[in-house]
Amino acid sequence: MNSGPASAPSGATVMHGAYEISADPARIDAARVHHWLSTDAYWALGRPREKQDAAIAGSLNFGAYRAESGEMAAYARVVTDYATFAWLCDVYVDPRARGTGLGTALVAAVRDHLTPYGVRRIMLATADAHGVYEKVGFTPLQNPDKWMALGQQ
């Protein structure tokens, strides 16, 4: 699993209550991530395991883990060049951990991890979690008419 350039810190851990948030690629439970996304995430329903594994391998990955057990409780993935741009995607919090602020803490950890690189823009798309992202500084696009997409929307 790709953790970025050689200078990218991969194992820094941030605590949020009873959870550890880490960008250590060795801790990612790929089977759990695939199950969550392919069965419960509107944007990834039915995503094949091979496709999810390829996405994980080509991305900077974050996990949140229950400190007492090490069990994965949340996930976020970033596609980035570590210089100018990042796409935050596949953010998912296990239903048992929702309502604890873990999603907000996870997104803040992603933001803070990318800050030293001077990434100019972190983008994301959401249909229902605007409030989570607004808490850490995300805002709607000022000029959405400048943006275009190729492929499924």
C-alpha atoms as one frame of an Amber mdcrd trajectory, in Angstrom:
protein
   0.000   0.000   0.000   1.360   3.368  -1.003   2.042   5.814   1.787   3.426
   8.553  -0.465   6.916   9.891  -0.901   9.768   8.617   1.239   9.507  11.727
   3.432   5.822  11.150   4.185   5.256  10.241   7.827   3.363   6.955   7.727
   2.897   5.903  11.305   2.069   9.113  13.193  -0.835   8.419  15.531  -3.444
  10.937  16.687  -5.733  10.102  19.584  -9.451  10.845  19.659 -10.971   9.553
  22.872 -10.777   5.759  22.766  -9.538   5.772  19.143  -6.136   5.971  17.488
  -6.003   7.559  14.040  -3.058   6.476  11.922  -1.753   6.674   8.370   0.269
   3.484   8.856  -0.567   1.397   5.771   0.261  -1.839   7.585  -2.715  -1.333
   9.915  -5.395  -1.083   7.211  -7.872  -3.972   7.340  -8.580  -4.168   3.592
 -11.270  -6.824   3.980 -13.174  -4.692   6.474 -12.831  -1.579   4.312 -14.148
  -3.481   1.306 -17.089  -4.852   3.284 -18.020  -1.428   4.652 -17.819   0.357
   1.323 -19.272  -2.307  -0.962 -22.272  -3.018   1.281 -23.029   0.251   3.101
 -21.557   3.268   1.266 -23.873   4.742  -1.380 -20.932   5.747  -3.583 -19.270
   2.321  -3.600 -22.070  -0.248  -3.397 -21.013  -3.421  -5.147 -17.408  -2.283
  -5.668 -15.355  -5.429  -6.371 -12.664  -6.395  -3.868  -9.954  -6.228  -6.549
 -10.963  -2.648  -7.385 -10.941  -1.652  -3.709  -7.555  -3.278  -3.122  -6.143
  -1.388  -6.134  -7.567   1.876  -4.776  -5.972   1.249  -1.382  -2.634   0.357
  -2.974  -2.522   3.602  -4.954  -3.587   5.924  -2.141  -2.660   7.449   1.183
  -4.863   5.601   3.676  -6.015   6.494   7.166  -7.580   4.241   9.732  -9.121
   4.848  13.121  -8.705   2.000  15.583 -10.185   1.203  18.977  -7.211   1.711
  21.291  -8.051  -1.235  23.559  -8.465  -3.811  20.795  -6.849  -2.395  17.661
 -10.095  -3.070  15.753 -10.602  -0.736  12.826 -13.516   1.686  13.366 -13.177
   4.162  10.472 -11.372   4.679   7.190 -10.437   7.490   4.802  -8.496   7.449
   1.559  -6.609  10.276  -0.165  -5.396  10.421  -3.744  -2.629  13.024  -3.858
   0.560  14.193  -5.518   1.818  15.516  -2.129   2.485  18.873  -3.768  -0.564
  20.646  -5.157  -3.718  18.559  -4.957  -5.514  15.914  -2.921  -8.846  14.135
  -3.326 -10.381  12.907  -0.060 -12.651   9.938  -0.643 -14.055   6.728   0.816
 -14.544   8.265   4.262 -16.467   5.747   6.333 -17.188   5.374  10.057 -18.430
   2.064  11.435 -22.050   2.500  12.594 -21.035   1.512  16.148 -18.609   4.474
  16.280 -20.879   7.111  14.760 -21.907  10.024  16.913 -18.569  10.116  18.759
 -16.952  12.819  16.608 -14.660  10.211  15.083 -15.506  11.182  11.491 -14.621
  14.811  12.147 -11.424  13.780  13.955 -10.461  11.494  11.070 -10.942  14.244
   8.482  -9.002  16.698  10.674  -6.156  14.169  10.887  -6.116  13.888   7.087
  -6.036  17.691   6.752  -3.260  18.004   9.331  -1.229  15.201   7.739  -1.304
  16.975   4.358  -0.564  20.483   5.698   3.253  20.164   5.773   3.268  19.376
   2.048   1.649  22.692   1.129  -1.129  20.989  -0.832  -3.113  23.886  -2.291
  -6.475  22.180  -2.541  -8.153  19.176  -0.960 -11.351  18.229  -2.773 -14.162
  15.874  -1.864 -17.709  15.050  -2.836 -20.501  14.247  -0.410 -24.239  13.850
  -0.621 -24.971  13.845   3.096 -22.028  14.751   5.352 -21.459  18.439   4.676
 -21.526  19.238   8.402 -18.666  16.851   9.153 -16.427  18.481   6.572 -17.446
  22.060   7.400 -16.213  21.527  10.976 -12.640  21.144   9.676 -12.754  23.972
   7.140 -14.257  22.578   3.938 -16.626  24.913   2.085 -18.778  24.539  -1.034
 -17.037  25.421  -4.299 -17.209  29.154  -4.982 -17.219  28.619  -8.738 -18.561
  25.126  -9.430 -19.087  26.084 -13.078 -15.282  26.014 -13.516 -15.123  22.309
 -12.598 -15.751  19.487 -15.011 -15.742  15.722 -14.805 -15.229  12.861 -17.213
 -17.008   9.620 -16.419 -19.764   8.583 -14.072 -21.212  11.404 -11.966
